[in-house]
Amino acid sequence: MSIAENVAKIRAQMEQAARAAGRDPSEIKLCAATKMNDAQAVREAIAAGVDCCGENRVQELVEKYSQGAYEGAPVHFIGHLQTNKVKQVVGKADLIQSVDSLHLLKAIDAEAKKQGIRQNILLEINIGLEESKSGFLLTEIPEILENISTYSNICVRGFMAIPPISRNSGDNLKFFQKILHLSVDIKGKKYDNVMVDCLSMGMSNDFMDAIYSGSTMIRVGTAIFGPRDYAVIHQS
Ligand SMILES: *Cc1c(COP(=O)(O)O)cnc(C)c1O
């Protein structure tokens, strides 16, 4: 199957999941998780109509950016970001989805201030309480948002979550629903620099469940591009 055929199939599944949940399919964006795929593959995905691209590694983002790979679609950052690489991402990424610590949030705010821009971010939540994953705890979020007005060069647009790897469909519904409940709570309050309109959750194997639970952005790699060749990464 070509990238275009895969994207068409995913769009049909997105629509089906949205309708089953009584939602408007146009509320849900498709982010192509482009890691380990080259500029040509990225261009094909954009031509096939994905809404945005998400990169995991700063080096890949910078390289493909300079090749003009993202022309026609915004690029997001979705991987773990080290503070010493923040200046390479702020201003290039329309949305930094993977803000996983206050330390990183502060660094992004400072860099955005330097550039004279306002950087859109999502707070990443470690929803499955996994030691192997970074992110905030769900219970930390209200306090962080209480104090967010200090950081006037960021805007918190919502939350990103990667639940544990699931074996069976339905396994992650409970995690997705926790994020949905959090977002409803937060929307009911008024915080400066916070405008929750994005819930980034759902990947190739669980995006239907995520849409059913209120996701507004799914991040899909394998189902668009096919399996990644990890041998390539181990060489570099
Ligand atoms: C790779 C990746 C995805 C996509 O995963 P697939 O299972 O290939 O769809 C989504 N989100 C993040 C943060 C990723 O790193």
Tab-separated table of C-alpha atoms and ligand atoms in Angstrom:
chain	number	residue	atom	x	y	z
A	1	MET	CA	0.000	0.000	0.000
A	2	SER	CA	1.219	3.495	-0.806
A	3	ILE	CA	1.426	6.332	1.715
A	4	ALA	CA	-1.567	7.958	0.014
A	5	GLU	CA	-3.625	4.761	0.298
A	6	ASN	CA	-2.669	4.383	3.947
A	7	VAL	CA	-3.652	7.970	4.729
A	8	ALA	CA	-7.002	7.487	2.957
A	9	LYS	CA	-7.663	4.339	4.969
A	10	ILE	CA	-6.790	6.063	8.264
A	11	ARG	CA	-9.047	9.003	7.383
A	12	ALA	CA	-11.920	6.578	6.829
A	13	GLN	CA	-11.249	4.907	10.192
A	14	MET	CA	-11.000	8.299	11.909
A	15	GLU	CA	-14.341	9.258	10.480
A	16	GLN	CA	-15.890	5.974	11.559
A	17	ALA	CA	-14.576	6.358	15.132
A	18	ALA	CA	-15.742	9.971	15.306
A	19	ARG	CA	-19.244	9.103	14.113
A	20	ALA	CA	-19.455	6.193	16.562
A	21	ALA	CA	-18.641	8.662	19.342
A	22	GLY	CA	-21.114	11.247	18.058
A	23	ARG	CA	-18.286	13.618	17.178
A	24	ASP	CA	-17.617	15.785	14.165
A	25	PRO	CA	-14.730	14.166	12.233
A	26	SER	CA	-13.343	17.599	11.316
A	27	GLU	CA	-12.454	18.149	15.006
A	28	ILE	CA	-9.739	15.523	14.799
A	29	LYS	CA	-6.346	16.159	13.227
A	30	LEU	CA	-3.992	13.604	11.770
A	31	CYS	CA	-0.340	14.155	12.695
A	32	ALA	CA	2.119	12.031	10.725
A	33	ALA	CA	4.815	10.726	13.080
A	34	THR	CA	7.669	11.040	10.614
A	35	LYS	CA	10.642	9.754	12.594
A	36	MET	CA	13.070	7.730	10.515
A	37	ASN	CA	11.254	8.625	7.315
A	38	ASP	CA	13.036	10.836	4.804
A	39	ALA	CA	12.016	14.119	3.194
A	40	GLN	CA	10.460	12.325	0.214
A	41	ALA	CA	8.193	10.204	2.433
A	42	VAL	CA	7.256	13.320	4.427
A	43	ARG	CA	6.298	15.144	1.221
A	44	GLU	CA	4.160	12.209	0.137
A	45	ALA	CA	2.311	12.222	3.446
A	46	ILE	CA	1.677	15.972	3.193
A	47	ALA	CA	0.463	15.565	-0.401
A	48	ALA	CA	-1.874	12.820	0.856
A	49	GLY	CA	-3.419	15.359	3.229
A	50	VAL	CA	-2.062	14.816	6.725
A	51	ASP	CA	-2.676	17.900	8.884
A	52	CYS	CA	0.811	18.155	10.355
A	53	CYS	CA	4.040	16.252	10.868
A	54	GLY	CA	5.576	15.294	14.202
A	55	GLU	CA	9.307	14.769	14.661
A	56	ASN	CA	10.978	13.044	17.603
A	57	ARG	CA	14.589	14.034	17.174
A	58	VAL	CA	15.993	17.527	16.886
A	59	GLN	CA	18.579	16.470	14.334
A	60	GLU	CA	15.955	14.978	12.021
A	61	LEU	CA	13.746	18.033	12.376
A	62	VAL	CA	16.544	20.439	11.530
A	63	GLU	CA	17.750	18.339	8.608
A	64	LYS	CA	14.347	17.823	6.980
A	65	TYR	CA	13.401	21.430	7.716
A	66	SER	CA	16.409	22.648	5.746
A	67	GLN	CA	15.406	20.294	2.911
A	68	GLY	CA	11.992	21.965	2.779
A	69	ALA	CA	10.298	18.654	3.640
A	70	TYR	CA	7.460	20.231	5.632
A	71	GLU	CA	6.298	22.733	3.032
A	72	GLY	CA	2.511	22.741	3.071
A	73	ALA	CA	2.058	21.486	6.642
A	74	PRO	CA	3.061	22.598	10.123
A	75	VAL	CA	5.689	20.575	11.945
A	76	HIS	CA	5.397	19.620	15.597
A	77	PHE	CA	7.979	18.285	18.000
A	78	ILE	CA	6.823	15.104	19.749
A	79	GLY	CA	9.967	13.538	21.240
A	80	HIS	CA	11.957	14.053	24.408
A	81	LEU	CA	13.580	17.478	24.179
A	82	GLN	CA	16.795	18.309	25.984
A	83	THR	CA	17.018	21.884	27.244
A	84	ASN	CA	20.309	22.475	25.401
A	85	LYS	CA	18.492	21.864	22.089
A	86	VAL	CA	15.514	24.089	22.783
A	87	LYS	CA	16.763	26.934	20.603
A	88	GLN	CA	16.772	24.664	17.550
A	89	VAL	CA	13.105	23.805	17.994
A	90	VAL	CA	11.423	26.958	19.331
A	91	GLY	CA	10.092	28.981	16.426
A	92	LYS	CA	10.451	26.081	13.959
A	93	ALA	CA	7.866	23.814	15.549
A	94	ASP	CA	4.319	25.176	15.512
A	95	LEU	CA	3.608	23.077	18.562
A	96	ILE	CA	5.978	21.398	21.003
A	97	GLN	CA	3.830	18.501	22.164
A	98	SER	CA	6.277	16.862	24.525
A	99	VAL	CA	6.935	19.342	27.348
A	100	ASP	CA	7.632	16.891	30.142
A	101	SER	CA	9.158	18.992	32.936
A	102	LEU	CA	8.996	22.457	34.438
A	103	HIS	CA	12.693	22.834	33.699
A	104	LEU	CA	12.024	22.346	29.972
A	105	LEU	CA	8.977	24.617	30.059
A	106	LYS	CA	11.086	27.420	31.547
A	107	ALA	CA	13.794	26.948	28.912
A	108	ILE	CA	11.227	27.118	26.094
A	109	ASP	CA	9.680	30.260	27.568
A	110	ALA	CA	13.098	31.929	27.837
A	111	GLU	CA	14.018	31.054	24.250
A	112	ALA	CA	10.644	32.220	22.930
A	113	LYS	CA	11.155	35.502	24.764
A	114	LYS	CA	14.548	35.888	23.121
A	115	GLN	CA	12.989	35.283	19.692
A	116	GLY	CA	10.086	37.616	20.464
A	117	ILE	CA	7.458	34.940	19.851
A	118	ARG	CA	4.865	32.961	21.753
A	119	GLN	CA	5.476	29.220	21.550
A	120	ASN	CA	2.518	26.840	21.611
A	121	ILE	CA	3.099	23.779	23.779
A	122	LEU	CA	1.330	20.732	25.147
A	123	LEU	CA	2.101	19.278	28.550
A	124	GLU	CA	3.015	15.627	28.283
A	125	ILE	CA	1.391	13.455	30.902
A	126	ASN	CA	2.792	10.142	32.048
A	127	ILE	CA	-0.659	8.657	32.232
A	128	GLY	CA	0.345	5.056	32.894
A	129	LEU	CA	2.776	6.078	35.677
A	130	GLU	CA	5.539	4.272	33.820
A	131	GLU	CA	9.093	4.722	35.049
A	132	SER	CA	10.410	4.388	31.512
A	133	LYS	CA	8.408	7.396	30.329
A	134	SER	CA	8.820	11.052	31.031
A	135	GLY	CA	6.019	13.503	31.621
A	136	PHE	CA	4.043	15.157	34.358
A	137	LEU	CA	1.793	13.282	36.720
A	138	LEU	CA	-1.868	14.001	36.185
A	139	THR	CA	-2.087	15.288	39.760
A	140	GLU	CA	0.677	17.864	39.180
A	141	ILE	CA	-1.114	19.664	36.364
A	142	PRO	CA	-3.471	21.982	38.307
A	143	GLU	CA	-0.634	23.437	40.383
A	144	ILE	CA	1.519	23.981	37.322
A	145	LEU	CA	-1.288	25.823	35.576
A	146	GLU	CA	-1.927	27.954	38.669
A	147	ASN	CA	1.582	29.344	38.239
A	148	ILE	CA	1.766	29.409	34.465
A	149	SER	CA	1.176	33.152	34.083
A	150	THR	CA	4.845	33.699	34.976
A	151	TYR	CA	5.716	32.245	31.586
A	152	SER	CA	4.238	34.754	29.213
A	153	ASN	CA	6.005	33.533	26.059
A	154	ILE	CA	4.336	30.143	26.004
A	155	CYS	CA	0.737	29.143	25.482
A	156	VAL	CA	-0.445	25.794	26.817
A	157	ARG	CA	-2.767	24.396	24.169
A	158	GLY	CA	-3.531	21.113	25.891
A	159	PHE	CA	-2.068	17.743	26.734
A	160	MET	CA	-0.229	14.882	25.128
A	161	ALA	CA	-0.221	11.358	26.461
A	162	ILE	CA	1.377	8.082	25.492
A	163	PRO	CA	-0.277	5.264	27.424
A	164	PRO	CA	1.413	1.900	28.009
A	165	ILE	CA	1.767	-0.396	25.006
A	166	SER	CA	-1.545	-2.204	24.748
A	167	ARG	CA	-2.192	-5.763	23.722
A	168	ASN	CA	-5.928	-5.574	23.256
A	169	SER	CA	-8.129	-2.890	21.855
A	170	GLY	CA	-9.888	-1.118	24.688
A	171	ASP	CA	-6.950	-1.465	27.101
A	172	ASN	CA	-6.118	2.218	26.957
A	173	LEU	CA	-9.629	3.658	27.099
A	174	LYS	CA	-9.311	4.309	30.836
A	175	PHE	CA	-6.127	6.339	30.319
A	176	PHE	CA	-7.547	8.388	27.462
A	177	GLN	CA	-10.636	9.135	29.504
A	178	LYS	CA	-8.570	10.433	32.422
A	179	ILE	CA	-6.971	12.958	30.073
A	180	LEU	CA	-10.372	13.945	28.724
A	181	HIS	CA	-11.667	14.538	32.263
A	182	LEU	CA	-8.607	16.623	33.098
A	183	SER	CA	-9.159	18.792	30.035
A	184	VAL	CA	-12.799	19.358	30.931
A	185	ASP	CA	-11.759	20.431	34.453
A	186	ILE	CA	-9.091	22.775	33.139
A	187	LYS	CA	-11.391	24.344	30.556
A	188	GLY	CA	-13.799	25.176	33.378
A	189	LYS	CA	-11.145	27.339	35.026
A	190	LYS	CA	-9.456	30.466	33.743
A	191	TYR	CA	-5.712	30.426	33.582
A	192	ASP	CA	-3.482	32.922	31.799
A	193	ASN	CA	-1.520	31.503	28.845
A	194	VAL	CA	-3.741	28.416	28.732
A	195	MET	CA	-6.143	27.598	25.923
A	196	VAL	CA	-6.932	23.908	25.975
A	197	ASP	CA	-8.018	22.971	22.471
A	198	CYS	CA	-5.714	20.048	21.781
A	199	LEU	CA	-5.681	16.555	23.235
A	200	SER	CA	-2.945	14.649	21.461
A	201	MET	CA	-3.524	10.969	22.041
A	202	GLY	CA	-3.756	7.826	19.967
A	203	MET	CA	-1.191	6.110	17.748
A	204	SER	CA	-1.340	3.434	15.032
A	205	ASN	CA	-2.662	0.705	17.285
A	206	ASP	CA	-5.130	2.609	19.442
A	207	PHE	CA	-6.279	5.754	17.642
A	208	MET	CA	-9.889	4.598	17.296
A	209	ASP	CA	-10.151	4.237	21.101
A	210	ALA	CA	-8.443	7.617	21.536
A	211	ILE	CA	-10.940	9.322	19.221
A	212	TYR	CA	-13.757	7.635	21.065
A	213	SER	CA	-12.341	9.203	24.263
A	214	GLY	CA	-12.059	12.767	23.001
A	215	SER	CA	-8.697	12.924	21.216
A	216	THR	CA	-8.376	15.906	18.876
A	217	MET	CA	-5.034	14.823	17.401
A	218	ILE	CA	-3.743	11.370	16.636
A	219	ARG	CA	-0.045	10.767	15.956
A	220	VAL	CA	0.377	7.994	13.449
A	221	GLY	CA	3.626	6.588	12.123
A	222	THR	CA	3.556	2.885	11.283
A	223	ALA	CA	0.073	2.877	9.776
A	224	ILE	CA	1.137	5.617	7.330
A	225	PHE	CA	4.744	4.743	6.512
A	226	GLY	CA	4.979	1.048	7.380
A	227	PRO	CA	7.296	-0.443	10.008
A	228	ARG	CA	10.395	1.565	10.896
A	229	ASP	CA	13.786	0.041	10.217
A	230	TYR	CA	15.459	0.310	13.609
A	231	ALA	CA	18.691	-1.193	12.247
A	232	VAL	CA	19.339	2.172	10.596
A	233	ILE	CA	19.160	4.025	13.905
A	234	HIS	CA	21.533	1.633	15.670
A	235	GLN	CA	24.200	2.317	13.073
A	236	SER	CA	24.151	6.069	13.526
B	1	LIG	C1	6.596	7.125	16.898
B	1	LIG	C2	5.608	7.910	17.658
B	1	LIG	C3	4.252	7.861	17.340
B	1	LIG	C4	3.681	6.970	16.266
B	1	LIG	O1	3.768	5.619	16.621
B	1	LIG	P1	3.156	4.481	15.656
B	1	LIG	O2	2.873	3.373	16.594
B	1	LIG	O3	4.216	4.156	14.677
B	1	LIG	O4	1.946	5.033	15.038
B	1	LIG	C5	3.396	8.670	18.065
B	1	LIG	N1	3.826	9.477	19.046
B	1	LIG	C6	5.121	9.538	19.391
B	1	LIG	C7	5.529	10.454	20.485
B	1	LIG	C8	6.038	8.757	18.717
B	1	LIG	O5	7.319	8.810	19.070
